[in-house]
Each structure stands twice: as structure tokens, then as C-alpha cells.
Amino acid sequence: MVVAWVGYVEVFWNTGHAKLWSVVIAMAGLWIPAVINLSGVRNIAITQNITTVLKFIPLLFMATVGLLFIKAHNFGPPCRSPRRRSPIRPTPSSAAAGPARPSPSRRSSPAWAP
């Protein structure tokens, strides 16, 4: 998890990938959640609510911006494909045999008699 955290943070900060700063980012990624966790359940709940809202902001932004790019000519009547025949066709021998019969149960077999 810390490797992912460092990778995400280094996109915006420490783009030169200096080892000392990578270690500082990793330690911050470990200790900030640990301190919040140790401070109590109420602080954990507040932090979780804040991060959940922060996760939804980009999703709502992209959905709203996406609505601006809808073009009416992209939507039309559904295409009707010609009716295709099934690739599985009954053979004359299986059609003449009739429906498959269920196999007898074991208990009705004479070999199973007690």
C-alpha cells in the first residue's frame, strides 16, 4: 500500500524521485493513518467520511462533464439484424428417436435390492 501511495504522490511532488523524499512520503503514508487510528473512533469516522466524499468528487465531475458531450445523432432507432437460424440443427436420427427418457433411479434397479 505504501508503494502505491509513494507512486501516486510522486506524480505531483518529488518528480525527480530523490530517495530521501521517497522515504519521507512513505513514512507519512504510514504514520498519518496510524495517528488518526490511534486518536479514536470518532476521528476515524470523520476521516473516512471526508475521504469518501473526496473519492466521489472526480466521479461526479466526469459524469457532469460527460453530459455536455452527448450528441443526439449518436442515438437512433435500434438496428435490426436479419433473423438467423440456429447453428444447432437436429439430425434426422435424433429427431426420430423422440425425447430423451430419464434414466431409472438406482433404487428401482434390481441390482440395488437389499
Coordinates of N, CA, C and O in Angstrom, one line a residue:
M1 N 0.8 -1.2 0.0 CA 0.0 0.0 0.0 C 0.9 1.3 0.0 O 0.5 2.2 -0.7
V2 N 2.0 1.2 0.7 CA 2.9 2.4 0.8 C 3.5 2.6 -0.6 O 3.7 3.7 -1.0
V3 N 3.8 1.5 -1.3 CA 4.5 1.7 -2.6 C 3.5 2.4 -3.5 O 3.9 3.3 -4.3
A4 N 2.2 2.0 -3.5 CA 1.2 2.7 -4.3 C 1.1 4.2 -3.9 O 1.0 5.1 -4.7
W5 N 1.1 4.4 -2.6 CA 1.0 5.8 -2.1 C 2.1 6.6 -2.6 O 1.9 7.8 -3.1
V6 N 3.3 6.1 -2.5 CA 4.5 6.9 -2.9 C 4.4 7.1 -4.5 O 4.7 8.2 -4.9
G7 N 4.0 6.1 -5.2 CA 3.9 6.3 -6.6 C 2.9 7.3 -7.0 O 3.1 8.1 -7.9
Y8 N 1.7 7.4 -6.3 CA 0.7 8.4 -6.6 C 1.2 9.8 -6.2 O 1.0 10.8 -7.0
V9 N 1.9 9.9 -5.1 CA 2.3 11.3 -4.6 C 3.5 11.8 -5.5 O 3.5 13.0 -5.8
E10 N 4.3 10.9 -5.9 CA 5.5 11.3 -6.7 C 5.1 11.8 -8.1 O 5.9 12.3 -8.8
V11 N 3.9 11.6 -8.5 CA 3.4 12.1 -9.8 C 3.3 13.7 -9.7 O 3.7 14.4 -10.6
F12 N 3.0 14.2 -8.5 CA 2.8 15.6 -8.3 C 4.0 16.2 -7.5 O 4.2 17.4 -7.7
W13 N 4.6 15.5 -6.7 CA 5.7 16.0 -5.9 C 6.8 15.0 -5.8 O 6.6 13.8 -5.9
N14 N 8.0 15.5 -5.8 CA 9.2 14.7 -5.9 C 9.3 13.9 -7.2 O 9.5 12.7 -7.3
T15 N 9.1 14.7 -8.3 CA 9.2 14.1 -9.6 C 10.6 13.6 -10.0 O 10.7 12.8 -10.9
G16 N 11.6 14.1 -9.3 CA 13.0 13.6 -9.5 C 13.3 12.3 -8.8 O 14.3 11.7 -9.0
H17 N 12.4 11.8 -8.0 CA 12.5 10.5 -7.3 C 13.7 10.5 -6.4 O 14.4 9.5 -6.4
A18 N 13.9 11.5 -5.7 CA 15.0 11.5 -4.7 C 14.7 10.5 -3.6 O 13.5 10.5 -3.1
K19 N 15.6 9.7 -3.2 CA 15.3 8.6 -2.3 C 14.9 9.1 -0.9 O 14.0 8.6 -0.3
L20 N 15.6 10.2 -0.4 CA 15.2 10.7 0.9 C 13.8 11.2 0.9 O 13.0 10.9 1.9
W21 N 13.3 11.9 -0.1 CA 11.9 12.3 -0.2 C 11.0 11.2 -0.3 O 9.8 11.2 0.2
S22 N 11.4 10.1 -1.1 CA 10.5 9.0 -1.2 C 10.3 8.3 0.1 O 9.2 7.8 0.5
V23 N 11.3 8.2 1.0 CA 11.2 7.7 2.3 C 10.3 8.5 3.2 O 9.5 8.0 3.9
V24 N 10.5 9.9 3.1 CA 9.6 10.8 3.8 C 8.1 10.6 3.4 O 7.2 10.5 4.3
I25 N 7.9 10.5 2.1 CA 6.5 10.3 1.7 C 6.0 8.9 2.2 O 4.8 8.8 2.6
A26 N 6.8 7.9 2.2 CA 6.4 6.6 2.6 C 6.1 6.6 4.1 O 5.1 6.0 4.6
M27 N 6.9 7.3 4.9 CA 6.7 7.4 6.4 C 5.4 8.2 6.7 O 4.6 7.8 7.6
A28 N 5.2 9.2 5.9 CA 3.9 10.0 6.1 C 2.7 9.1 5.7 O 1.7 9.2 6.4
G29 N 2.9 8.3 4.7 CA 1.8 7.4 4.3 C 1.5 6.4 5.3 O 0.4 5.8 5.4
L30 N 2.5 6.0 6.1 CA 2.3 5.0 7.2 C 1.8 5.7 8.5 O 0.9 5.1 9.2
W31 N 2.4 6.8 8.9 CA 2.2 7.3 10.2 C 0.9 8.2 10.3 O 0.3 8.3 11.3
I32 N 0.5 8.9 9.2 CA -0.7 9.7 9.3 C -1.9 8.9 9.5 O -2.7 9.2 10.5
P33 N -2.1 7.8 8.8 CA -3.3 6.9 9.1 C -3.2 6.3 10.5 O -4.2 6.1 11.2
A34 N -2.0 5.9 10.9 CA -1.8 5.3 12.2 C -2.1 6.3 13.4 O -2.8 5.9 14.3
V35 N -1.7 7.5 13.2 CA -2.0 8.5 14.3 C -3.5 8.8 14.3 O -4.1 8.9 15.4
I36 N -4.2 8.9 13.1 CA -5.6 9.1 13.1 C -6.3 7.9 13.8 O -7.3 8.0 14.5
N37 N -5.8 6.7 13.5 CA -6.4 5.4 14.0 C -6.2 5.4 15.6 O -7.1 5.0 16.3
L38 N -5.1 5.8 16.0 CA -4.8 5.8 17.5 C -5.6 6.9 18.2 O -5.8 6.9 19.4
S39 N -6.0 8.0 17.5 CA -6.7 9.1 18.2 C -8.1 8.8 18.5 O -8.7 9.6 19.3
G40 N -8.7 7.8 18.0 CA -10.1 7.5 18.4 C -11.0 7.2 17.3 O -10.7 7.5 16.1
V41 N -12.1 6.5 17.6 CA -13.1 6.1 16.6 C -13.8 7.3 16.0 O -14.0 7.2 14.8
R42 N -14.0 8.3 16.7 CA -14.7 9.5 16.1 C -13.9 10.1 15.0 O -14.4 10.5 13.9
N43 N -12.6 10.2 15.2 CA -11.7 10.8 14.2 C -11.6 9.9 13.0 O -11.4 10.3 11.9
I44 N -11.6 8.6 13.2 CA -11.6 7.6 12.1 C -12.8 7.8 11.3 O -12.7 7.8 10.0
A45 N -14.0 8.0 11.9 CA -15.2 8.1 11.2 C -15.2 9.4 10.3 O -15.6 9.4 9.2
I46 N -14.7 10.5 10.9 CA -14.7 11.8 10.2 C -13.7 11.7 9.0 O -14.1 12.1 7.9
T47 N -12.6 11.0 9.2 CA -11.6 10.9 8.1 C -12.2 10.0 7.0 O -12.0 10.3 5.8
Q48 N -12.9 9.0 7.4 CA -13.4 8.1 6.4 C -14.5 8.8 5.6 O -14.6 8.6 4.4
N49 N -15.3 9.6 6.2 CA -16.4 10.4 5.5 C -15.7 11.4 4.6 O -16.2 11.5 3.4
I50 N -14.7 12.1 5.0 CA -14.0 13.0 4.2 C -13.4 12.4 3.0 O -13.6 12.8 1.8
T51 N -12.7 11.3 3.2 CA -12.1 10.6 2.0 C -13.1 10.0 1.1 O -12.9 10.0 -0.2
T52 N -14.2 9.6 1.6 CA -15.3 9.0 0.7 C -15.9 10.2 -0.2 O -16.0 10.0 -1.4
V53 N -16.1 11.3 0.4 CA -16.6 12.5 -0.4 C -15.5 12.9 -1.4 O -15.8 13.1 -2.6
L54 N -14.3 12.9 -1.0 CA -13.2 13.2 -2.0 C -13.1 12.2 -3.1 O -12.7 12.6 -4.2
K55 N -13.4 11.0 -2.9 CA -13.4 10.0 -4.0 C -14.5 10.2 -4.9 O -14.4 9.9 -6.1
F56 N -15.7 10.7 -4.5 CA -16.8 10.9 -5.3 C -16.8 12.1 -6.1 O -17.4 12.3 -7.2
I57 N -16.0 13.1 -5.7 CA -16.0 14.4 -6.4 C -15.5 14.2 -7.9 O -16.1 14.7 -8.8
P58 N -14.4 13.5 -8.1 CA -14.0 13.3 -9.5 C -15.0 12.5 -10.4 O -15.2 12.8 -11.5
L59 N -15.7 11.5 -9.7 CA -16.7 10.8 -10.4 C -17.9 11.6 -10.8 O -18.3 11.6 -12.0
L60 N -18.3 12.5 -9.9 CA -19.4 13.4 -10.3 C -19.0 14.4 -11.3 O -19.8 14.8 -12.2
F61 N -17.8 14.9 -11.2 CA -17.3 15.8 -12.2 C -17.3 15.2 -13.6 O -17.7 15.8 -14.6
M62 N -16.7 14.0 -13.7 CA -16.7 13.4 -15.0 C -18.0 13.1 -15.6 O -18.3 13.2 -16.8
A63 N -19.0 12.7 -14.7 CA -20.3 12.4 -15.2 C -21.0 13.7 -15.7 O -21.7 13.7 -16.7
T64 N -20.8 14.8 -15.0 CA -21.4 16.0 -15.3 C -20.8 16.5 -16.6 O -21.5 17.0 -17.6
V65 N -19.5 16.5 -16.8 CA -18.8 16.9 -18.0 C -19.2 16.0 -19.1 O -19.4 16.5 -20.3
G66 N -19.4 14.7 -18.9 CA -19.8 13.8 -19.9 C -21.1 14.1 -20.5 O -21.4 13.9 -21.7
L67 N -22.0 14.6 -19.7 CA -23.3 15.0 -20.2 C -23.3 16.1 -21.2 O -24.1 16.2 -22.1
L68 N -22.2 16.9 -21.1 CA -22.1 18.0 -22.1 C -21.7 17.5 -23.5 O -21.8 18.3 -24.5
F69 N -21.1 16.3 -23.6 CA -20.6 15.8 -24.8 C -21.6 14.8 -25.5 O -21.2 14.1 -26.4
I70 N -22.8 14.7 -25.0 CA -23.8 13.8 -25.7 C -24.3 14.5 -27.0 O -24.7 15.6 -27.0
K71 N -24.2 13.7 -28.0 CA -24.7 14.2 -29.3 C -25.9 13.4 -29.7 O -26.0 12.2 -29.6
A72 N -27.0 14.1 -30.2 CA -28.2 13.5 -30.5 C -28.1 12.5 -31.7 O -28.8 11.5 -31.8
H73 N -27.2 12.8 -32.6 CA -27.1 12.0 -33.8 C -26.4 10.6 -33.5 O -26.4 9.8 -34.3
N74 N -25.9 10.5 -32.3 CA -25.3 9.2 -31.9 C -26.4 8.2 -31.5 O -26.2 7.0 -31.4
F75 N -27.6 8.7 -31.3 CA -28.7 7.9 -30.8 C -29.7 7.8 -32.0 O -30.1 8.8 -32.6
G76 N -30.2 6.6 -32.3 CA -31.2 6.5 -33.3 C -32.0 5.2 -33.1 O -31.9 4.6 -32.0
P77 N -32.8 4.8 -34.0 CA -33.5 3.6 -33.8 C -32.6 2.4 -33.8 O -31.5 2.4 -34.4
P78 N -32.9 1.4 -33.0 CA -32.0 0.3 -32.9 C -31.9 -0.5 -34.2 O -32.8 -0.5 -35.0
C79 N -30.8 -1.0 -34.4 CA -30.5 -1.8 -35.7 C -31.2 -3.1 -35.5 O -31.1 -3.8 -34.5
R80 N -31.9 -3.5 -36.6 CA -32.5 -4.8 -36.6 C -31.7 -5.7 -37.5 O -31.5 -5.5 -38.7
S81 N -31.1 -6.8 -36.9 CA -30.3 -7.7 -37.7 C -31.3 -8.7 -38.3 O -32.3 -9.0 -37.7
P82 N -30.9 -9.3 -39.5 CA -31.8 -10.3 -40.1 C -31.8 -11.5 -39.2 O -30.9 -11.8 -38.4
R83 N -33.0 -12.2 -39.2 CA -33.1 -13.4 -38.3 C -32.2 -14.5 -38.8 O -32.2 -14.8 -39.9
R84 N -31.5 -14.9 -37.8 CA -30.5 -16.0 -38.1 C -31.1 -17.3 -37.6 O -31.7 -17.4 -36.6
R85 N -30.8 -18.4 -38.4 CA -31.1 -19.7 -37.9 C -30.1 -20.2 -36.9 O -29.0 -19.8 -36.9
S86 N -30.6 -21.0 -36.0 CA -29.7 -21.6 -35.0 C -28.7 -22.5 -35.7 O -29.0 -23.3 -36.6
P87 N -27.4 -22.4 -35.3 CA -26.4 -23.3 -35.8 C -26.6 -24.7 -35.4 O -26.0 -25.6 -36.0
I88 N -27.4 -24.9 -34.4 CA -27.6 -26.3 -33.9 C -28.9 -26.8 -34.5 O -30.0 -26.3 -34.2
R89 N -28.8 -27.7 -35.4 CA -30.0 -28.3 -36.0 C -30.1 -29.8 -35.7 O -29.1 -30.5 -35.6
P90 N -31.3 -30.2 -35.4 CA -31.5 -31.6 -35.1 C -31.1 -32.5 -36.3 O -31.5 -32.2 -37.5
T91 N -30.5 -33.6 -36.0 CA -30.1 -34.5 -37.1 C -31.3 -35.5 -37.3 O -32.1 -35.6 -36.3
P92 N -31.5 -36.1 -38.4 CA -32.6 -37.0 -38.6 C -32.7 -38.1 -37.6 O -33.8 -38.5 -37.1
S93 N -31.5 -38.6 -37.2 CA -31.6 -39.7 -36.2 C -32.0 -39.3 -34.8 O -32.8 -40.0 -34.2
S94 N -31.6 -38.1 -34.4 CA -32.0 -37.6 -33.1 C -33.5 -37.2 -33.1 O -34.2 -37.3 -32.1
A95 N -34.0 -36.7 -34.2 CA -35.3 -36.2 -34.3 C -36.3 -37.4 -34.3 O -37.4 -37.4 -33.7
A96 N -35.9 -38.5 -34.9 CA -36.7 -39.7 -35.0 C -36.8 -40.4 -33.7 O -37.7 -41.2 -33.4
A97 N -35.7 -40.3 -32.9 CA -35.7 -41.0 -31.6 C -36.6 -40.5 -30.6 O -37.0 -41.2 -29.6
G98 N -37.1 -39.3 -30.7 CA -38.1 -38.7 -29.8 C -37.3 -38.1 -28.6 O -36.1 -38.0 -28.6
P99 N -38.1 -37.7 -27.6 CA -37.4 -37.0 -26.5 C -36.6 -38.0 -25.6 O -36.9 -39.2 -25.6
A100 N -35.6 -37.5 -25.0 CA -34.7 -38.4 -24.2 C -35.5 -38.9 -23.0 O -36.3 -38.1 -22.4
R101 N -35.3 -40.1 -22.6 CA -36.0 -40.7 -21.5 C -35.1 -40.6 -20.3 O -33.9 -40.8 -20.4
P102 N -35.6 -40.3 -19.1 CA -34.8 -40.2 -17.9 C -34.3 -41.6 -17.5 O -35.0 -42.6 -17.7
S103 N -33.1 -41.6 -17.0 CA -32.6 -42.9 -16.6 C -33.2 -43.4 -15.3 O -33.6 -42.6 -14.5
P104 N -33.4 -44.7 -15.1 CA -34.1 -45.1 -13.9 C -33.2 -44.8 -12.7 O -32.0 -44.8 -12.8
S105 N -33.8 -44.6 -11.6 CA -33.1 -44.3 -10.4 C -32.4 -45.6 -9.9 O -32.8 -46.7 -10.2
R106 N -31.4 -45.5 -9.0 CA -30.7 -46.6 -8.5 C -31.6 -47.5 -7.7 O -31.4 -48.7 -7.7
R107 N -32.5 -47.0 -6.9 CA -33.3 -47.8 -6.0 C -34.3 -48.7 -6.8 O -34.7 -49.7 -6.3
S108 N -34.7 -48.2 -8.0 CA -35.6 -49.1 -8.7 C -34.9 -50.2 -9.5 O -35.5 -51.0 -10.1
S109 N -33.6 -50.1 -9.5 CA -32.8 -51.1 -10.2 C -32.8 -52.4 -9.4 O -32.7 -52.4 -8.2
P110 N -33.0 -53.6 -10.1 CA -33.0 -54.9 -9.3 C -31.6 -55.1 -8.7 O -31.6 -55.8 -7.6
A111 N -30.5 -54.6 -9.2 CA -29.2 -54.8 -8.5 C -29.1 -54.1 -7.2 O -28.2 -54.4 -6.4
W112 N -30.0 -53.1 -6.9 CA -29.9 -52.4 -5.7 C -30.7 -53.0 -4.6 O -30.7 -52.5 -3.5
A113 N -31.4 -54.0 -4.9 CA -32.3 -54.5 -3.9 C -31.6 -55.0 -2.6 O -30.5 -55.6 -2.7
P114 N -32.1 -54.7 -1.5 CA -31.3 -55.0 -0.2 C -31.4 -56.5 0.1 O -32.1 -57.3 -0.2

